[in-house]
């Protein structure tokens, strides 16, 4: 099976900035793939190369086996893109803009009209069909660019921060919509700063930092790389923290805080029973136990912190404060299980 | 389905609708300007100038005014449409679609040329109100009209790709188009010029051949062989479309 996206050693240099520095990545067909990374990491550049809005400086990029330069027409036909920055025709009412986009992809006028109505209903702005893009509200604009990406029924749907600045309702509507599309076989590539979104939706996540891939894994496996927190309340706490042998080296730290023992360990869920058994053997009486999974956000922050900045000439790229990027996400502190 | 692919037809249609739906910006200004031109140059000044190249002055300038209106509108449409699309980035809608580069270029070129032709027709109609002009060589007139509007639409597209801001567009109009027009035999005949640099300049100006050819279409008289003019202008138009296709392929002004 050909991959939806196959990229080898992809490079892009802008004036003074190495935006992509040898990215190799495979996005399997049918997957729901997340592309995460702090501001300026190169996510939008990566996407723009696929659709032909940015020229690569090196490497290869293929979409469903079609080279993005040599077979640009086939590659572009397969992609529906909802971009980060709005780039919508302002001369025409939005329904006509959709009809035009469909037409550019070879869809005959009658069918284009039907599809335009259908996608406008689907994203919930049908009653605005005769309005120009400029007169839509911010959230409606986001909905519109999604509709525009959907009208060509793409095999690969690329969403560049689709939920930036939209209300909770829209975010959930959008999640439902793209999950449904993915279930129907559409490959989805999503960039987001809301880690919760990636955890919830993606099968696989790549973390991009300063133009390089630092990790590719499922959200669960990525989280296994981070340390979980096991909190054990003891009836008879010792004077100082005991040394634990359990957990086969997964335990990273043990601290005593009053009558609570806080164990930090990778794969906390697996380690916890061993720790409990050991404490039991040592004669401690356990009153309460709580495991908090590390969040993808914490792993993400960890991985992209203090990385040597490659495109570092650019002050605004903000590589050094991924927290800022993620802090805006309401509810992310709940983490994977929301069990804190 | 027809002869042309849907994608190409859609982009061409979009481009045409853009100017057809805003006649106040696209068709009314040349209409008014040309009513003024004919009144002042033709009716008021014409009597004093008398005959030029064997025809009344007002008839002599009519083809020139048609050419002027046609090519400047073709140029303006090409440059504006491309530049505005770049400025607001909605040209991405076409660029990220499976249109081939030559389809894109032809769509922008032909729609802009059509605007030039329509303006040319409007001016001819205004001219017909002021004069007793007829069309002596209709096929030549059509051929010249198509070729020169395609040529200037292509120049406009290069300008639209090259411009960095709106001032660049104004500048191209002021410093390139206007001089070409005013020293291109719109308002005078070659035989009126003294031998020397002014004549040479006129002969090197493509505008001269365009006006001369269109004059042949209307009046049946010309100063140079219209077939030669048509052949050279056609070649120039084809080369320009080719250049634009290469520029699109390279992403000049379009991609980072
Ligand atoms: N057209 C351009 N010219 C010059 N530099 C650019 C251009 N576009 C992007 N860059 C630089 O390339 C780097 C990567 O930018 P890119 O937009 O791909 O990041 P991103 O991961 O999408 O960031 P964000 O999360 O903020 O959207 C940044 O340093 C940016 O300043
Ligand atoms: Mg971006």
Coordinates of C-alpha atoms and ligand atoms in Angstrom, one line a residue:
Chain A
X1 CA 0.0 0.0 0.0
X2 CA 1.4 3.4 -0.9
X3 CA 1.6 5.9 2.0
X4 CA -0.6 9.0 2.0
X5 CA 2.5 11.1 2.6
X6 CA 6.0 9.9 2.1
X7 CA 8.7 12.4 2.7
X8 CA 12.5 11.8 2.6
X9 CA 15.1 14.2 3.9
X10 CA 12.9 17.2 3.2
X11 CA 14.6 20.6 3.5
X12 CA 13.5 24.1 3.2
X13 CA 15.6 27.2 3.6
X14 CA 14.1 30.6 3.6
X15 CA 16.2 33.7 3.7
X16 CA 18.2 33.2 6.9
X17 CA 16.0 30.5 8.3
X18 CA 16.3 26.7 8.0
X19 CA 12.6 25.9 8.3
X20 CA 12.9 22.2 7.6
X21 CA 16.1 20.4 8.2
X22 CA 15.9 16.9 6.8
X23 CA 12.5 15.7 7.7
X24 CA 11.6 12.1 6.9
X25 CA 8.1 11.0 7.6
X26 CA 5.6 8.4 6.5
X27 CA 1.9 9.0 7.0
X28 CA 0.1 5.8 6.3
X29 CA -3.0 5.8 4.2
X30 CA -6.2 6.0 6.3
X31 CA -4.4 7.2 9.4
X32 CA -5.2 10.1 11.6
X33 CA -1.9 11.7 12.0
X34 CA -0.9 14.6 14.2
X35 CA 1.9 17.0 13.5
X36 CA 2.9 18.8 16.7
X37 CA 5.6 21.4 17.4
X38 CA 6.1 24.8 18.9
X39 CA 5.6 28.0 16.9
X40 CA 8.0 28.2 14.0
X41 CA 8.8 24.5 14.1
X42 CA 8.1 24.2 10.4
X43 CA 4.6 22.6 10.4
X44 CA 3.0 25.0 7.9
X45 CA 6.1 24.9 5.7
X46 CA 5.9 21.1 5.6
X47 CA 2.2 21.3 4.5
X48 CA 2.8 24.1 2.0
X49 CA 5.4 22.0 0.2
X50 CA 2.8 19.2 -0.3
X51 CA 0.3 21.5 -1.9
X52 CA 2.8 23.5 -3.9
X53 CA 2.7 26.8 -2.1
X54 CA 6.3 26.5 -1.0
X55 CA 9.2 25.1 -3.1
X56 CA 11.4 22.6 -1.3
X57 CA 15.1 23.2 -1.2
X58 CA 15.9 19.5 -1.0
X59 CA 14.7 16.0 -0.5
X60 CA 11.6 14.3 -1.9
X61 CA 7.9 14.5 -1.1
X62 CA 5.1 12.3 -2.4
X63 CA 1.4 12.2 -1.9
X64 CA -0.2 8.8 -2.6
X65 CA 2.9 8.0 -4.6
X66 CA 2.7 11.2 -6.7
X67 CA 5.8 13.4 -6.5
X68 CA 4.6 16.9 -5.5
X69 CA 6.6 18.5 -8.3
X70 CA 6.7 16.0 -11.2
X71 CA 3.1 14.8 -10.7
X72 CA 1.8 18.0 -9.2
X73 CA -1.7 17.7 -10.6
X74 CA -2.4 14.3 -9.2
X75 CA -0.8 15.2 -5.9
X76 CA -2.8 18.4 -5.5
X77 CA -6.0 16.7 -6.6
X78 CA -5.7 14.2 -3.7
X79 CA -5.4 17.0 -1.0
X80 CA -8.0 19.1 0.7
X81 CA -6.3 21.8 2.8
X82 CA -7.8 24.0 5.5
X83 CA -4.9 26.4 6.0
X84 CA -3.8 28.3 9.1
X85 CA -4.1 31.7 7.4
X86 CA -7.2 32.6 5.5
X87 CA -6.8 32.7 1.7
X88 CA -10.3 33.0 0.4
X89 CA -11.6 34.7 -2.7
X90 CA -13.3 38.0 -1.5
X91 CA -15.1 38.9 -4.7
X92 CA -17.7 36.2 -4.6
X93 CA -20.3 34.9 -2.1
X94 CA -19.0 31.9 -0.3
X95 CA -21.2 29.4 -2.1
X96 CA -19.7 30.5 -5.4
X97 CA -16.2 30.3 -4.0
X98 CA -16.9 26.7 -3.2
X99 CA -18.3 26.0 -6.6
X100 CA -15.2 27.5 -8.2
X101 CA -12.9 25.4 -6.0
X102 CA -14.8 22.3 -7.0
X103 CA -14.6 23.3 -10.7
X104 CA -10.9 23.8 -10.5
X105 CA -10.7 20.2 -9.5
X106 CA -12.8 19.1 -12.5
X107 CA -16.1 18.7 -10.8
X108 CA -18.9 19.7 -13.3
X109 CA -21.1 22.7 -12.4
X110 CA -24.3 20.9 -11.4
X111 CA -22.5 18.6 -9.0
X112 CA -20.3 21.5 -7.7
X113 CA -23.5 23.4 -6.7
X114 CA -24.9 20.3 -4.9
X115 CA -21.7 19.7 -3.1
X116 CA -21.3 23.3 -2.1
X117 CA -24.7 23.3 -0.4
X118 CA -24.0 20.0 1.2
X119 CA -20.6 21.0 2.7
X120 CA -22.0 24.3 3.8
X121 CA -24.8 22.5 5.7
X122 CA -22.3 20.0 7.0
X123 CA -20.2 22.7 8.7
X124 CA -23.3 24.6 9.7
X125 CA -23.1 27.9 7.7
X126 CA -25.6 27.2 5.0
X127 CA -27.7 30.2 5.9
X128 CA -24.6 32.3 5.2
X129 CA -24.2 31.0 1.6
X130 CA -24.8 34.3 -0.1
X131 CA -22.5 36.2 2.1
X132 CA -18.9 37.2 1.3
X133 CA -16.1 35.7 3.3
X134 CA -15.2 39.0 4.8
X135 CA -18.6 39.3 6.5
X136 CA -18.3 36.0 8.3
X137 CA -17.4 35.8 12.0
X138 CA -14.0 34.3 12.9
X139 CA -15.5 30.9 13.8
X140 CA -17.5 30.9 10.6
X141 CA -14.4 31.6 8.6
X142 CA -12.8 28.5 10.2
X143 CA -15.8 26.5 9.3
X144 CA -15.7 27.8 5.8
X145 CA -12.1 26.9 5.1
X146 CA -13.0 23.4 6.3
X147 CA -16.0 23.3 3.9
X148 CA -13.7 24.4 1.1
X149 CA -11.2 21.6 1.9
X150 CA -14.1 19.0 2.0
X151 CA -15.8 20.0 -1.3
X152 CA -13.3 18.1 -3.4
X153 CA -13.8 14.9 -1.3
X154 CA -10.0 14.6 -0.8
X155 CA -8.3 11.4 0.1
X156 CA -5.9 13.4 2.3
X157 CA -7.4 16.1 4.4
X158 CA -4.9 18.5 5.9
X159 CA -6.0 20.7 8.7
X160 CA -3.5 23.4 9.8
X161 CA -4.6 24.4 13.3
X162 CA -8.3 24.1 12.5
X163 CA -9.4 24.9 16.0
X164 CA -7.3 27.9 16.8
X165 CA -9.6 30.5 18.3
X166 CA -12.8 28.6 17.9
X167 CA -15.4 28.0 20.6
X168 CA -15.9 24.7 22.4
X169 CA -19.0 23.8 20.5
X170 CA -17.3 24.2 17.1
X171 CA -14.2 22.3 18.3
X172 CA -16.4 19.3 19.3
X173 CA -18.4 19.5 16.1
X174 CA -15.2 19.5 14.1
X175 CA -13.8 16.6 16.0
X176 CA -16.9 14.6 15.3
X177 CA -16.8 15.5 11.7
X178 CA -13.2 14.7 11.0
X179 CA -13.4 11.5 13.1
X180 CA -16.3 10.4 10.9
X181 CA -14.3 11.2 7.7
X182 CA -11.4 9.2 9.0
X183 CA -13.7 6.3 9.8
X184 CA -14.8 6.5 6.1
X185 CA -11.2 6.1 5.0
X186 CA -9.9 9.7 4.6
X187 CA -6.4 10.2 5.8
X188 CA -6.1 13.1 8.1
X189 CA -3.1 15.3 8.9
X190 CA -3.7 17.6 11.7
X191 CA -1.5 20.3 13.2
X192 CA -2.5 21.7 16.5
X193 CA -1.3 23.3 19.6
X194 CA -4.0 21.7 21.7
X195 CA -2.4 18.6 22.9
X196 CA -5.7 17.3 24.1
X197 CA -6.8 17.3 20.5
X198 CA -3.9 15.1 19.4
X199 CA -4.4 12.7 22.3
X200 CA -8.0 12.4 21.6
X201 CA -7.9 12.0 17.9
X202 CA -4.6 10.9 16.5
X203 CA -3.4 7.3 15.9
X204 CA 0.1 8.6 15.4
X205 CA 1.9 11.8 16.3
X206 CA 5.1 13.3 15.0
X207 CA 6.8 16.0 17.0
X208 CA 8.6 18.6 15.0
X209 CA 11.0 21.0 16.5
X210 CA 13.2 23.5 14.7
X211 CA 12.7 21.8 11.4
X212 CA 13.5 18.3 12.7
X213 CA 11.4 15.3 13.7
X214 CA 12.1 14.5 17.3
X215 CA 9.6 11.7 17.8
X216 CA 7.0 9.7 15.9
X217 CA 4.8 7.4 17.9
X218 CA 1.2 6.8 19.0
X219 CA 0.1 9.2 21.7
X220 CA 0.0 6.3 24.2
X221 CA 3.5 5.2 23.5
X222 CA 4.7 8.8 23.6
X223 CA 3.2 9.2 27.0
X224 CA 4.9 6.0 28.1
X225 CA 8.1 7.9 27.6
X226 CA 7.1 10.5 30.1
X227 CA 7.0 9.9 33.8
X228 CA 3.7 9.1 35.6
X229 CA 3.0 10.0 39.1
X230 CA 1.9 7.4 41.7
X231 CA 0.6 8.9 45.0
X232 CA 0.3 6.5 47.9
X233 CA -1.2 7.5 51.2
X234 CA 0.2 5.6 54.1
X235 CA -1.3 5.2 57.6
X236 CA 2.1 4.7 59.1
X237 CA 4.5 6.9 57.1
X238 CA 8.2 6.4 57.6
X239 CA 10.5 9.2 58.7
X240 CA 12.1 9.4 55.3
X241 CA 11.4 8.1 51.9
X242 CA 12.2 4.4 51.5
X243 CA 14.3 3.1 48.7
X244 CA 12.2 1.0 46.3
X245 CA 13.5 -1.9 44.3
X246 CA 10.3 -2.6 42.5
X247 CA 9.6 -1.4 38.9
X248 CA 12.7 -2.7 37.2
X249 CA 14.4 0.6 36.8
X250 CA 11.3 2.4 35.7
X251 CA 11.1 4.3 39.0
X252 CA 12.7 7.7 38.7
X253 CA 12.1 9.3 42.0
X254 CA 10.5 8.7 45.4
X255 CA 9.5 11.5 47.7
X256 CA 7.8 11.7 51.0
X257 CA 5.3 14.5 51.6
X258 CA 3.7 14.1 55.1
X259 CA 1.9 10.8 54.9
X260 CA 1.9 10.7 51.2
X261 CA 4.6 8.8 49.2
X262 CA 5.0 10.2 45.7
X263 CA 6.6 7.8 43.2
X264 CA 7.6 9.1 39.8
X265 CA 7.9 6.3 37.3
X266 CA 7.7 5.6 33.6
X267 CA 4.7 3.3 32.8
X268 CA 3.2 4.0 36.1
X269 CA 0.3 1.7 35.6
X270 CA 2.6 -1.3 35.3
X271 CA 4.9 -0.3 38.1
X272 CA 2.2 0.5 40.7
X273 CA 1.3 -3.1 41.7
X274 CA 4.9 -3.9 42.3
X275 CA 5.4 -0.8 44.4
X276 CA 2.3 -1.6 46.4
X277 CA 3.4 -5.2 47.0
X278 CA 6.9 -4.0 48.1
X279 CA 5.5 -1.5 50.5
X280 CA 3.1 -4.1 51.8
X281 CA 6.0 -6.5 52.4
X282 CA 7.9 -3.7 54.2
X283 CA 4.9 -3.4 56.5
X284 CA 3.3 -0.2 55.4
X285 CA -0.4 0.1 55.5
X286 CA -1.8 1.7 52.3
X287 CA -4.9 3.9 52.7
X288 CA -5.2 5.3 49.2
X289 CA -3.6 5.1 45.8
X290 CA -3.8 7.4 42.9
X291 CA -2.0 7.2 39.5
X292 CA -1.8 10.2 37.2
X293 CA -0.7 9.5 33.7
X294 CA 1.7 12.0 32.3
X295 CA 0.0 14.1 29.6
X296 CA 1.1 14.3 26.0
X297 CA 1.6 17.9 26.7
X298 CA 4.2 17.2 29.4
X299 CA 6.0 14.9 27.0
X300 CA 5.8 17.4 24.3
X301 CA 7.2 20.2 26.4
X302 CA 9.9 17.9 27.6
X303 CA 10.9 16.9 24.1
X304 CA 10.9 20.4 22.6
X305 CA 12.5 22.1 25.5
X306 CA 16.1 23.2 25.3
X307 CA 16.6 21.7 21.9
X308 CA 19.4 23.4 20.0
X309 CA 17.6 26.0 17.9
X310 CA 18.3 25.4 14.2
X311 CA 16.5 28.2 12.6
X312 CA 17.5 30.3 15.5
X313 CA 18.1 33.6 13.7
X314 CA 14.4 34.3 14.0
X315 CA 13.5 35.6 17.4
X316 CA 9.8 35.3 16.9
X317 CA 9.8 31.6 16.2
X318 CA 9.4 31.1 19.9
X319 CA 11.1 27.7 20.1
X320 CA 11.9 28.2 23.8
X321 CA 8.4 28.5 25.2
X322 CA 6.2 25.7 24.0
X323 CA 4.3 26.2 27.3
X324 CA 2.9 29.4 26.0
X325 CA 1.6 27.6 23.0
X326 CA -0.1 24.9 24.9
X327 CA -1.2 27.0 27.9
X328 CA -4.2 28.4 26.0
X329 CA -5.8 25.0 25.7
X330 CA -8.6 24.7 28.2
X331 CA -8.7 21.3 29.9
X332 CA -5.4 20.0 28.8
X333 CA -4.2 19.7 32.4
X334 CA -6.7 16.9 32.8
X335 CA -4.2 14.8 30.7
X336 CA -5.0 11.5 29.1
X337 CA -7.3 9.9 31.7
X338 CA -8.4 13.2 33.3
X339 CA -7.7 11.4 36.6
X340 CA -5.7 13.9 38.4
Chain B
X1 CA -17.8 18.1 -21.0
X2 CA -16.9 20.0 -24.1
X3 CA -13.5 20.6 -25.6
X4 CA -12.0 22.4 -22.6
X5 CA -11.4 20.8 -19.2
X6 CA -13.8 21.8 -16.4
X7 CA -11.0 23.2 -14.3
X8 CA -9.8 25.6 -17.0
X9 CA -13.3 26.7 -17.9
X10 CA -14.1 27.3 -14.2
X11 CA -11.1 29.5 -13.7
X12 CA -11.7 31.4 -16.9
X13 CA -15.4 31.9 -15.9
X14 CA -14.4 33.1 -12.4
X15 CA -12.0 35.6 -13.9
X16 CA -14.6 36.9 -16.4
X17 CA -17.3 37.2 -13.7
X18 CA -15.0 39.2 -11.6
X19 CA -14.9 42.1 -14.1
X20 CA -18.4 41.7 -15.6
X21 CA -20.0 42.0 -12.2
X22 CA -18.3 45.3 -11.5
X23 CA -19.0 47.3 -14.6
X24 CA -18.6 50.6 -12.7
X25 CA -15.0 49.8 -12.2
X26 CA -14.3 48.1 -15.5
X27 CA -16.5 49.3 -18.3
X28 CA -17.9 52.7 -17.3
X29 CA -14.6 54.5 -17.0
X30 CA -13.3 53.8 -20.5
X31 CA -16.8 54.7 -21.8
X32 CA -16.7 58.1 -20.3
X33 CA -13.1 58.8 -21.1
X34 CA -13.6 57.9 -24.7
X35 CA -16.7 60.1 -25.1
X36 CA -14.5 62.9 -23.9
X37 CA -11.6 61.9 -26.2
X38 CA -13.9 61.9 -29.2
X39 CA -15.5 65.2 -28.2
X40 CA -12.3 67.0 -27.7
X41 CA -9.9 65.5 -30.2
X42 CA -12.4 64.7 -32.8
X43 CA -15.1 67.3 -32.8
X44 CA -13.3 70.3 -31.4
X45 CA -9.7 69.9 -32.6
X46 CA -10.5 67.7 -35.6
X47 CA -11.7 70.6 -37.8
X48 CA -8.5 72.5 -37.3
X49 CA -6.3 69.5 -37.9
X50 CA -8.1 68.6 -41.1
X51 CA -7.1 65.4 -42.9
X52 CA -4.4 63.1 -41.8
X53 CA -3.1 60.2 -43.9
X54 CA -6.0 60.8 -46.2
X55 CA -8.9 60.6 -43.7
X56 CA -10.5 63.1 -41.3
X57 CA -8.6 63.4 -38.0
X58 CA -11.5 62.0 -35.9
X59 CA -11.6 58.9 -38.1
X60 CA -7.8 58.6 -38.0
X61 CA -7.6 58.5 -34.2
X62 CA -10.5 56.1 -33.7
X63 CA -8.5 52.9 -34.2
X64 CA -5.8 54.3 -31.9
X65 CA -8.3 55.0 -29.2
X66 CA -9.7 51.5 -29.6
X67 CA -6.3 50.0 -29.3
X68 CA -5.4 52.2 -26.3
X69 CA -8.6 51.2 -24.5
X70 CA -8.3 47.5 -25.4
X71 CA -4.7 47.0 -24.4
X72 CA -4.7 49.1 -21.3
X73 CA -7.7 47.2 -20.0
X74 CA -6.2 43.8 -20.9
X75 CA -3.0 44.9 -19.1
X76 CA -4.8 46.3 -16.1
X77 CA -7.0 43.2 -15.7
X78 CA -4.1 40.8 -16.0
X79 CA -1.9 42.7 -13.5
X80 CA -4.6 43.4 -11.1
X81 CA -6.1 40.0 -11.0
X82 CA -2.8 38.3 -10.4
X83 CA -1.5 40.9 -7.9
X84 CA -4.7 41.1 -5.9
X85 CA -4.9 37.3 -5.8
X86 CA -1.3 37.2 -4.5
X87 CA -1.9 40.1 -2.0
X88 CA -5.0 38.4 -0.5
X89 CA -3.5 34.9 -1.1
X90 CA -6.7 33.6 -2.7
X91 CA -4.8 32.8 -5.8
X92 CA -3.9 29.8 -3.7
X93 CA -7.3 28.4 -4.5
X94 CA -6.2 28.0 -8.1
X95 CA -2.6 27.2 -7.3
X96 CA -3.4 24.3 -5.0
X97 CA -5.8 22.7 -7.5
X98 CA -4.9 20.2 -10.2
X99 CA -4.9 22.8 -13.0
X100 CA -1.9 22.6 -15.2
X101 CA 0.4 25.7 -15.3
X102 CA -0.5 26.4 -18.9
X103 CA -4.2 26.1 -18.1
X104 CA -3.8 28.6 -15.3
X105 CA -1.9 31.0 -17.6
X106 CA -4.4 30.7 -20.5
X107 CA -7.3 31.2 -18.2
X108 CA -5.9 34.4 -16.8
X109 CA -4.7 35.6 -20.2
X110 CA -7.9 34.9 -22.2
X111 CA -10.2 36.4 -19.6
X112 CA -8.1 39.6 -19.4
X113 CA -7.9 39.7 -23.2
X114 CA -11.7 39.4 -23.3
X115 CA -12.0 42.4 -21.1
X116 CA -9.8 44.3 -23.5
X117 CA -11.9 43.2 -26.5
X118 CA -15.1 44.3 -24.8
X119 CA -13.7 47.7 -24.0
X120 CA -12.5 47.9 -27.6
X121 CA -16.0 47.2 -28.8
X122 CA -17.5 49.8 -26.4
X123 CA -15.1 52.4 -27.8
X124 CA -15.9 51.4 -31.4
X125 CA -19.5 51.9 -30.6
X126 CA -18.8 55.4 -29.1
X127 CA -16.8 56.1 -32.2
X128 CA -19.6 55.1 -34.5
X129 CA -21.8 57.7 -32.7
X130 CA -19.3 60.4 -33.5
X131 CA -18.1 59.3 -36.9
X132 CA -19.3 57.4 -39.9
X133 CA -16.7 54.7 -39.4
X134 CA -17.2 51.2 -40.9
X135 CA -15.3 48.0 -40.7
X136 CA -13.5 47.4 -44.0
X137 CA -11.6 44.3 -43.1
X138 CA -13.5 42.5 -40.4
X139 CA -11.2 39.4 -40.2
X140 CA -8.1 41.5 -39.8
X141 CA -9.8 43.6 -37.2
X142 CA -10.8 40.5 -35.2
X143 CA -7.4 38.9 -35.6
X144 CA -5.6 42.1 -34.4
X145 CA -8.0 42.6 -31.5
X146 CA -7.4 39.1 -30.2
X147 CA -3.6 39.1 -30.7
X148 CA -3.0 42.5 -29.1
X149 CA -5.2 41.9 -26.1
X150 CA -3.6 38.6 -25.5
X151 CA -0.2 40.2 -25.8
X152 CA -1.0 42.9 -23.3
X153 CA -2.9 40.6 -21.0
X154 CA 0.4 38.6 -20.9
X155 CA 2.4 41.7 -20.1
X156 CA -0.1 42.5 -17.3
X157 CA 0.4 39.0 -15.8
X158 CA 4.2 39.4 -15.7
X159 CA 3.6 42.8 -14.0
X160 CA 1.2 41.2 -11.5
X161 CA 3.7 38.5 -10.7
X162 CA 6.5 41.0 -10.3
X163 CA 4.8 43.8 -8.4
X164 CA 5.4 44.0 -4.7
X165 CA 2.7 46.5 -3.8
X166 CA -0.1 48.5 -5.4
X167 CA 2.3 51.4 -6.3
X168 CA 4.2 49.1 -8.6
X169 CA 1.0 48.6 -10.6
X170 CA 0.4 52.3 -11.0
X171 CA 4.1 52.8 -11.9
X172 CA 4.0 50.2 -14.7
X173 CA 0.9 52.0 -16.1
X174 CA 2.5 55.4 -15.9
X175 CA 6.0 54.7 -17.1
X176 CA 5.6 51.8 -19.5
X177 CA 2.1 51.8 -20.9
X178 CA 1.5 55.5 -21.4
X179 CA 4.7 56.3 -23.2
X180 CA 4.2 53.4 -25.5
X181 CA 0.8 54.6 -26.3
X182 CA 1.6 58.3 -26.9
X183 CA 4.6 57.6 -29.1
X184 CA 2.8 54.7 -30.9
X185 CA 1.0 56.5 -33.7
X186 CA -2.3 56.8 -31.9
X187 CA -2.6 60.6 -32.5
X188 CA -0.3 61.1 -35.5
X189 CA 0.8 59.3 -38.6
X190 CA 4.3 58.2 -39.4
X191 CA 4.4 60.5 -42.4
X192 CA 3.8 63.5 -40.1
X193 CA 7.1 62.9 -38.3
X194 CA 10.3 64.4 -39.5
X195 CA 12.9 61.8 -40.5
X196 CA 15.2 60.9 -37.6
X197 CA 15.0 59.6 -34.1
X198 CA 11.3 60.2 -33.6
X199 CA 10.5 58.1 -36.6
X200 CA 12.8 55.4 -35.6
X201 CA 11.4 55.3 -32.1
X202 CA 7.9 55.0 -33.5
X203 CA 9.0 52.2 -35.8
X204 CA 10.5 50.3 -32.9
X205 CA 7.4 50.7 -30.9
X206 CA 5.1 47.6 -31.1
X207 CA 2.2 49.9 -30.4
X208 CA 2.7 51.4 -33.8
X209 CA 2.1 48.1 -35.6
X210 CA -0.9 47.4 -33.4
X211 CA -2.6 50.7 -34.2
X212 CA -1.6 50.5 -37.8
X213 CA -3.1 47.0 -38.1
X214 CA -6.4 47.9 -36.3
X215 CA -6.6 51.0 -38.5
X216 CA -6.3 48.7 -41.5
X217 CA -9.2 46.6 -40.1
X218 CA -11.4 49.7 -39.7
X219 CA -10.4 51.9 -42.6
X220 CA -8.6 49.6 -45.0
X221 CA -5.5 51.8 -45.1
X222 CA -2.2 51.1 -43.4
X223 CA 1.4 52.4 -43.4
X224 CA 3.1 49.0 -43.1
X225 CA 2.1 45.6 -44.4
X226 CA -0.7 44.3 -42.0
X227 CA 0.3 40.6 -42.6
X228 CA 3.7 41.3 -41.3
X229 CA 2.5 43.2 -38.3
X230 CA 0.1 40.4 -37.5
X231 CA 2.7 37.7 -37.8
X232 CA 5.2 39.6 -35.6
X233 CA 2.6 40.4 -32.9
X234 CA 1.3 36.8 -32.9
X235 CA 4.8 35.6 -32.4
X236 CA 5.3 38.0 -29.5
X237 CA 2.0 36.9 -27.9
X238 CA 2.9 33.3 -28.1
X239 CA 6.3 33.9 -26.6
X240 CA 4.8 35.9 -23.8
X241 CA 2.3 33.2 -22.9
X242 CA 5.2 30.7 -22.9
X243 CA 7.2 32.9 -20.6
X244 CA 4.3 33.2 -18.2
X245 CA 3.8 29.4 -18.2
X246 CA 7.5 29.1 -17.2
X247 CA 7.1 31.8 -14.5
X248 CA 4.0 29.9 -13.1
X249 CA 5.9 26.7 -13.1
X250 CA 8.8 28.2 -11.3
X251 CA 6.4 29.9 -8.9
X252 CA 7.8 33.3 -9.6
X253 CA 6.0 35.7 -7.2
X254 CA 3.6 32.9 -6.3
X255 CA 5.4 30.6 -4.0
X256 CA 8.1 31.0 -1.3
Ligands
LIG1 N1 7.7 33.0 3.7 C1 8.7 32.9 4.6 N2 9.8 33.6 4.5 C2 10.8 33.5 5.4 N3 10.7 32.7 6.5 C3 9.6 32.0 6.7 C4 8.5 32.1 5.8 N4 7.5 31.2 6.2 C5 8.0 30.7 7.4 N5 9.2 31.2 7.7 C6 10.0 30.8 8.9 O1 10.1 29.4 8.8 C7 10.0 28.8 10.1 C8 8.9 27.8 10.1 O2 7.7 28.5 10.0 P1 6.3 27.7 9.9 O3 5.3 28.6 9.5 O4 6.5 26.5 9.0 O5 6.1 27.2 11.4 P2 4.9 26.5 12.1 O6 5.4 25.3 12.7 O7 3.7 26.4 11.2 O8 4.6 27.6 13.3 P3 3.2 28.0 13.9 O9 2.9 27.0 15.0 O10 3.5 29.3 14.5 O11 2.1 28.1 12.9 C9 9.8 30.0 11.0 O12 11.1 30.4 11.6 C10 9.3 31.1 10.1 O13 9.7 32.4 10.6
LIG2 MG1 1.9 27.1 11.1

